[in-house]
Each structure stands twice: as C-alpha cells, then as structure tokens.
Coordinates of C-alpha atoms and ligand atoms in Angstrom, one line a residue:
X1 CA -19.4 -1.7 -2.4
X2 CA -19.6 -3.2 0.9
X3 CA -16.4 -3.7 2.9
X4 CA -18.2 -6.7 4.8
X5 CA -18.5 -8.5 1.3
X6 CA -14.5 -7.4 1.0
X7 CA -12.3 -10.3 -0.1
X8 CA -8.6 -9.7 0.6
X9 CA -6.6 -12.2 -1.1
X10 CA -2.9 -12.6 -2.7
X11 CA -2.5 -11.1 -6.2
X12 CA -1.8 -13.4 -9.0
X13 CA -0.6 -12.7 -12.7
X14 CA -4.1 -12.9 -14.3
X15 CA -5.3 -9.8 -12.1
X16 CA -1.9 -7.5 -13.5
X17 CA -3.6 -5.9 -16.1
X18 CA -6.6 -4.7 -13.4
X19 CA -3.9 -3.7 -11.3
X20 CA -2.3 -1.7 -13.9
X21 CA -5.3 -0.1 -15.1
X22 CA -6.0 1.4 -11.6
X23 CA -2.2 2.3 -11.2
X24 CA -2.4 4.3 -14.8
X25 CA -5.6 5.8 -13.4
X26 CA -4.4 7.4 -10.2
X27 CA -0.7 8.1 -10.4
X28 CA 1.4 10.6 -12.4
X29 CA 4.6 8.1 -12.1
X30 CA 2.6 5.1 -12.3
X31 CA 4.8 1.8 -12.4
X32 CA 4.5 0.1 -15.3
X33 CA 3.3 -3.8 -15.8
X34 CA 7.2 -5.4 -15.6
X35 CA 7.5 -3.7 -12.0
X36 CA 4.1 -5.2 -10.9
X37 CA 5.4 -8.6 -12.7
X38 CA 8.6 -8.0 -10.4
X39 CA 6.6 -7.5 -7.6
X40 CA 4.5 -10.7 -7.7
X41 CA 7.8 -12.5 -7.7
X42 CA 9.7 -10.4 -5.2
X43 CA 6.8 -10.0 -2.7
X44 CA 4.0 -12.6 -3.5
X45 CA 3.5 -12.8 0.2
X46 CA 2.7 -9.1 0.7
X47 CA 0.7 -8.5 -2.5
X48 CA -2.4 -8.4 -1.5
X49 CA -5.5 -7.2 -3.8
X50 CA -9.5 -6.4 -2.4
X51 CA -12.2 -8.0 -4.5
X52 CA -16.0 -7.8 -4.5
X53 CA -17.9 -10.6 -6.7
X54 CA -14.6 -11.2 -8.4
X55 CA -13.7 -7.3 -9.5
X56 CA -10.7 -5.9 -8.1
X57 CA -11.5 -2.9 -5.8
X58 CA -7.8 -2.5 -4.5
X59 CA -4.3 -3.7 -4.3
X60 CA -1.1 -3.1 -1.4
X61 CA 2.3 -4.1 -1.9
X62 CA 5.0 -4.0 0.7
X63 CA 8.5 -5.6 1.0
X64 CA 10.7 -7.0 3.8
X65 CA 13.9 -4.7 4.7
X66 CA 16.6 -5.6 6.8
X67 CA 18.8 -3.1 8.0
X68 CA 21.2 -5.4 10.1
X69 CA 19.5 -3.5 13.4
X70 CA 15.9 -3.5 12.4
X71 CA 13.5 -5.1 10.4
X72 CA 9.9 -3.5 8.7
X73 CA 7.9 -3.8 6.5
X74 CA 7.6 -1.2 3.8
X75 CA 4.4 -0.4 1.6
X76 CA 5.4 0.4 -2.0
X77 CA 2.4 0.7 -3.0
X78 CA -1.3 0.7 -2.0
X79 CA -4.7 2.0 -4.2
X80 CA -8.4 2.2 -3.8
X81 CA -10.6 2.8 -6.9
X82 CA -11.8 6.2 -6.3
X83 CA -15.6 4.7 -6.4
X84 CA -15.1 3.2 -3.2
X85 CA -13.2 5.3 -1.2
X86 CA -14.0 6.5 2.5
X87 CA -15.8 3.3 3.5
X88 CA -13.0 1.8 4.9
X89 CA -11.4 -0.5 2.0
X90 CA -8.0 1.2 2.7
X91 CA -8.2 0.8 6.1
X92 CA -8.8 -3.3 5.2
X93 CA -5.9 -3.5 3.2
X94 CA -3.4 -1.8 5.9
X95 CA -4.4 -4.3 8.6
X96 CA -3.8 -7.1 6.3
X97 CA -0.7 -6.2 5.0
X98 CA 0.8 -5.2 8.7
X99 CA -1.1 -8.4 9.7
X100 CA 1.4 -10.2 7.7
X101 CA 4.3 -7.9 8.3
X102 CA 4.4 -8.8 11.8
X103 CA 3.8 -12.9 11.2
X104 CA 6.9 -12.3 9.2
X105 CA 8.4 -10.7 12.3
X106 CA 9.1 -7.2 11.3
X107 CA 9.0 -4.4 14.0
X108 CA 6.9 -2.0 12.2
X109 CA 5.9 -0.5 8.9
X110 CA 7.4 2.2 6.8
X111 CA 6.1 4.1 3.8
X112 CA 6.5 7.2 1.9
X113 CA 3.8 9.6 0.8
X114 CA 4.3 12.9 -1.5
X115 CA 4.1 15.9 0.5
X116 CA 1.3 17.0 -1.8
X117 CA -0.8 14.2 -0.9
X118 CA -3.0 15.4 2.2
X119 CA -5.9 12.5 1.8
X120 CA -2.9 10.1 2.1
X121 CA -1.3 10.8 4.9
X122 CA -4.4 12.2 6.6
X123 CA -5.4 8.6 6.1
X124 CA -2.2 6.9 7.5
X125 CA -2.3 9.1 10.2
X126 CA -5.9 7.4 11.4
X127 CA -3.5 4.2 10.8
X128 CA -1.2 5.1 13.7
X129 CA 1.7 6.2 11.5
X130 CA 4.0 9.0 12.3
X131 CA 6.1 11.5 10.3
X132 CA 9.8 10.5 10.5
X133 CA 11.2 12.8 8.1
X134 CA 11.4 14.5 4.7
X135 CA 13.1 12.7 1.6
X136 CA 14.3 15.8 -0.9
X137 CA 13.6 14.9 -4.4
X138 CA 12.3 11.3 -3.6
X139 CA 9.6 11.2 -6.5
X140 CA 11.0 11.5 -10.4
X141 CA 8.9 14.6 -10.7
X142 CA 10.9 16.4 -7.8
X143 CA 8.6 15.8 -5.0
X144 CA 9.9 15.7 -1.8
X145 CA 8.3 12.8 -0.3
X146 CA 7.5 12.3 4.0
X147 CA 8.7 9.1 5.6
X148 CA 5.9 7.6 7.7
X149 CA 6.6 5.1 10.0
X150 CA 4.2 2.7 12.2
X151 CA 6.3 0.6 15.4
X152 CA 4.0 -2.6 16.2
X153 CA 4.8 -1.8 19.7
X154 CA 3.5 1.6 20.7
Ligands
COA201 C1 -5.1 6.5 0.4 C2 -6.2 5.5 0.0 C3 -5.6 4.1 -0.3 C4 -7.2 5.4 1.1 O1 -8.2 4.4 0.7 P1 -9.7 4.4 1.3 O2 -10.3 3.2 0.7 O3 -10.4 5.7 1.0 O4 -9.4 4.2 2.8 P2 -10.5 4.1 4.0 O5 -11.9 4.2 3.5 O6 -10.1 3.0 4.9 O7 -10.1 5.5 4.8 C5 -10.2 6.7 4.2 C6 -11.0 7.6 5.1 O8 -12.4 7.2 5.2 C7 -12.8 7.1 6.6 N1 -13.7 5.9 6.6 C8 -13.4 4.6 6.7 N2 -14.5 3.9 6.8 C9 -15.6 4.8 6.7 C10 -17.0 4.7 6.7 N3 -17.5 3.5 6.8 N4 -17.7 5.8 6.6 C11 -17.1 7.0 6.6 N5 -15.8 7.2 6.5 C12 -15.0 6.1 6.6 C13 -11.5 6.8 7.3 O9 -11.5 7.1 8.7 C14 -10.5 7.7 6.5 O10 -10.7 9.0 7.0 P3 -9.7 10.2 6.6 O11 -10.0 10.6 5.2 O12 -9.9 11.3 7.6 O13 -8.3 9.6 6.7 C15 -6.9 6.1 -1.3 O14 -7.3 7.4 -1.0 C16 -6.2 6.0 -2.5 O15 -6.1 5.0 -3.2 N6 -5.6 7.2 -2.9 C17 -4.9 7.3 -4.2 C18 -3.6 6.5 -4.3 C19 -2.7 7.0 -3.2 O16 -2.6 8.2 -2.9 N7 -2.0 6.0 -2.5 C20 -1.1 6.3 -1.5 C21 0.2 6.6 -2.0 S1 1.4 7.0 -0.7

C-alpha cells in the first residue's frame, strides 16, 4: 500500500459486505451489517471508505450532533486493515472526515475510544485530540470508554 495511490471516497451499498468483513475482523462488539446499512442512510456524507486499485483498505463514519449550544462532529467508527497500518492511512481518513465536518459547520470533533485501546488513542492524540473525560460502562462488554475531543479552533 501506498497512501499516495489512497483513494478516499463515499461508501456505497455494494462495498458493506468489505466493510463488514473488516469490522468482524477487528472488534469484539462489531456492528453488524443493518447498522452499517443504517449508517449509509443516516450519514452518507460522512462515510467515507480508503481504496487502492479498487480494494477497500479502510472505512470512518461520523455523525452530526447538535446540542442546541454546540455542534461536532462525532466518529462512530473508523478502521485500517491491520496490513496497512502505521503508514499513515488513518491519518488520511481523519483529515477527510474533519475536512467535511467543518464544511458542514461543526466546531470540532468528538469520539470515544476504550480505555484498553493504547494504539488508538496514541494515534488520536498525534490527531490533536484531547481527553475530556471517562464514560463508566460505555462499551456492552463493561469497558469504560475516554471521550476525545478535537475544537477546529485551537
Ligand atoms: C486506529 C487506527 C484506525 C489507526 O490507523 P493507521 O492506518 O495505523 O493510522 P496512521 O498510519 O495514520 O497512524 C498510525 C501511526 O503511524 C504513524 N505513521 C503515519 N504515517 C507513517 C509513516 N509513513 N511511517 C511511519 N509511521 C507512520 C503515525 O504517526 C501514527 O503513530 P502512533 O502509532 O504513534 O499514533 C488503526 O490502528 C485501527 O484500525 N485500529 C483498529 C480499530 C480501532 O481501534 N479503531 C478505533 C476505535 S476507537
């Protein structure tokens, strides 16, 4: 893989069953085809997968939250294949997705990581995110989860 020959485009339905494949792959609560069905409907402007020569490398998905005194963009969920990590796929997928966060006039980006998850949040860090705070229980397994957040103006 070379991220120069990186295509980042929107996900459509023909590339769910790649996408799930990964998902299954990497997570122990993976979400299961209907939610990713749900997402291309919900969020088809902030689904974004990576190709190379047509094969699916990577997928992010965020949605657009209002909370009456802020709006931000929050990633639900965002994968490399393991074959291509560490040469800067994730990182291409993060600008794009805050790269349309902010054209849809959000004020940053949100996301939640499992406090187990090191590479993660190692890896947002390098992003410019910051710890906000812990959410007890967040994950179905008991996890607590840590609430990351990046401001588009700092
Ligand atoms: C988190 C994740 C998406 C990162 O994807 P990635 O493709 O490895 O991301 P990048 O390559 O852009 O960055 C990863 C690291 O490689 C480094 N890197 C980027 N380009 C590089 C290059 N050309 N050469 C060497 N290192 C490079 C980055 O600085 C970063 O360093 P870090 O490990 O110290 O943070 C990936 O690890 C993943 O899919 N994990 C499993 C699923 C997961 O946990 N998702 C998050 C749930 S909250």
């Amino acid at each position: 893989m070379s991220v120069e020959n990186i295509t980042i485009r929107r996900a459509k339905k023909a590339d769910l069953s790649v996408i799930n494949n990964i998902e299954k792959q990497l997570f122990t609560d993976p979400w299961d085809e209907s939610a990713f069905l749900d997402a291309l409907f919900f969020y088809q402007n902030t689904f974004f997968v990576a190709e190379e020569n047509g094969k699916i490398l990577g997928f992010v998905i965020a949605g657009i939250e209002d909370t009456g005194e802020a709006i931000y963009g929050h990633i639900m969920n965002i994968a490399t294949v393991p074959e291509c990590r560490n040469q800067g796929l994730g990182g291409r997928l993060m600008q794009r997705i805050e790269f349309e966060c902010l054209v849809l006039g959000t004020e940053g980006v949100q996301l939640e990581v499992r406090v187990s998850n090191k590479e993660a949040q190692r890896f947002y860090q390098k992003m410019g995110y910051s710890q906000v705070f812990v959410i007890g229980g967040y994950y179905s397994d008991g996890e607590d989860a840590i609430l990351m957040m990046k401001w588009f103006d700092n």
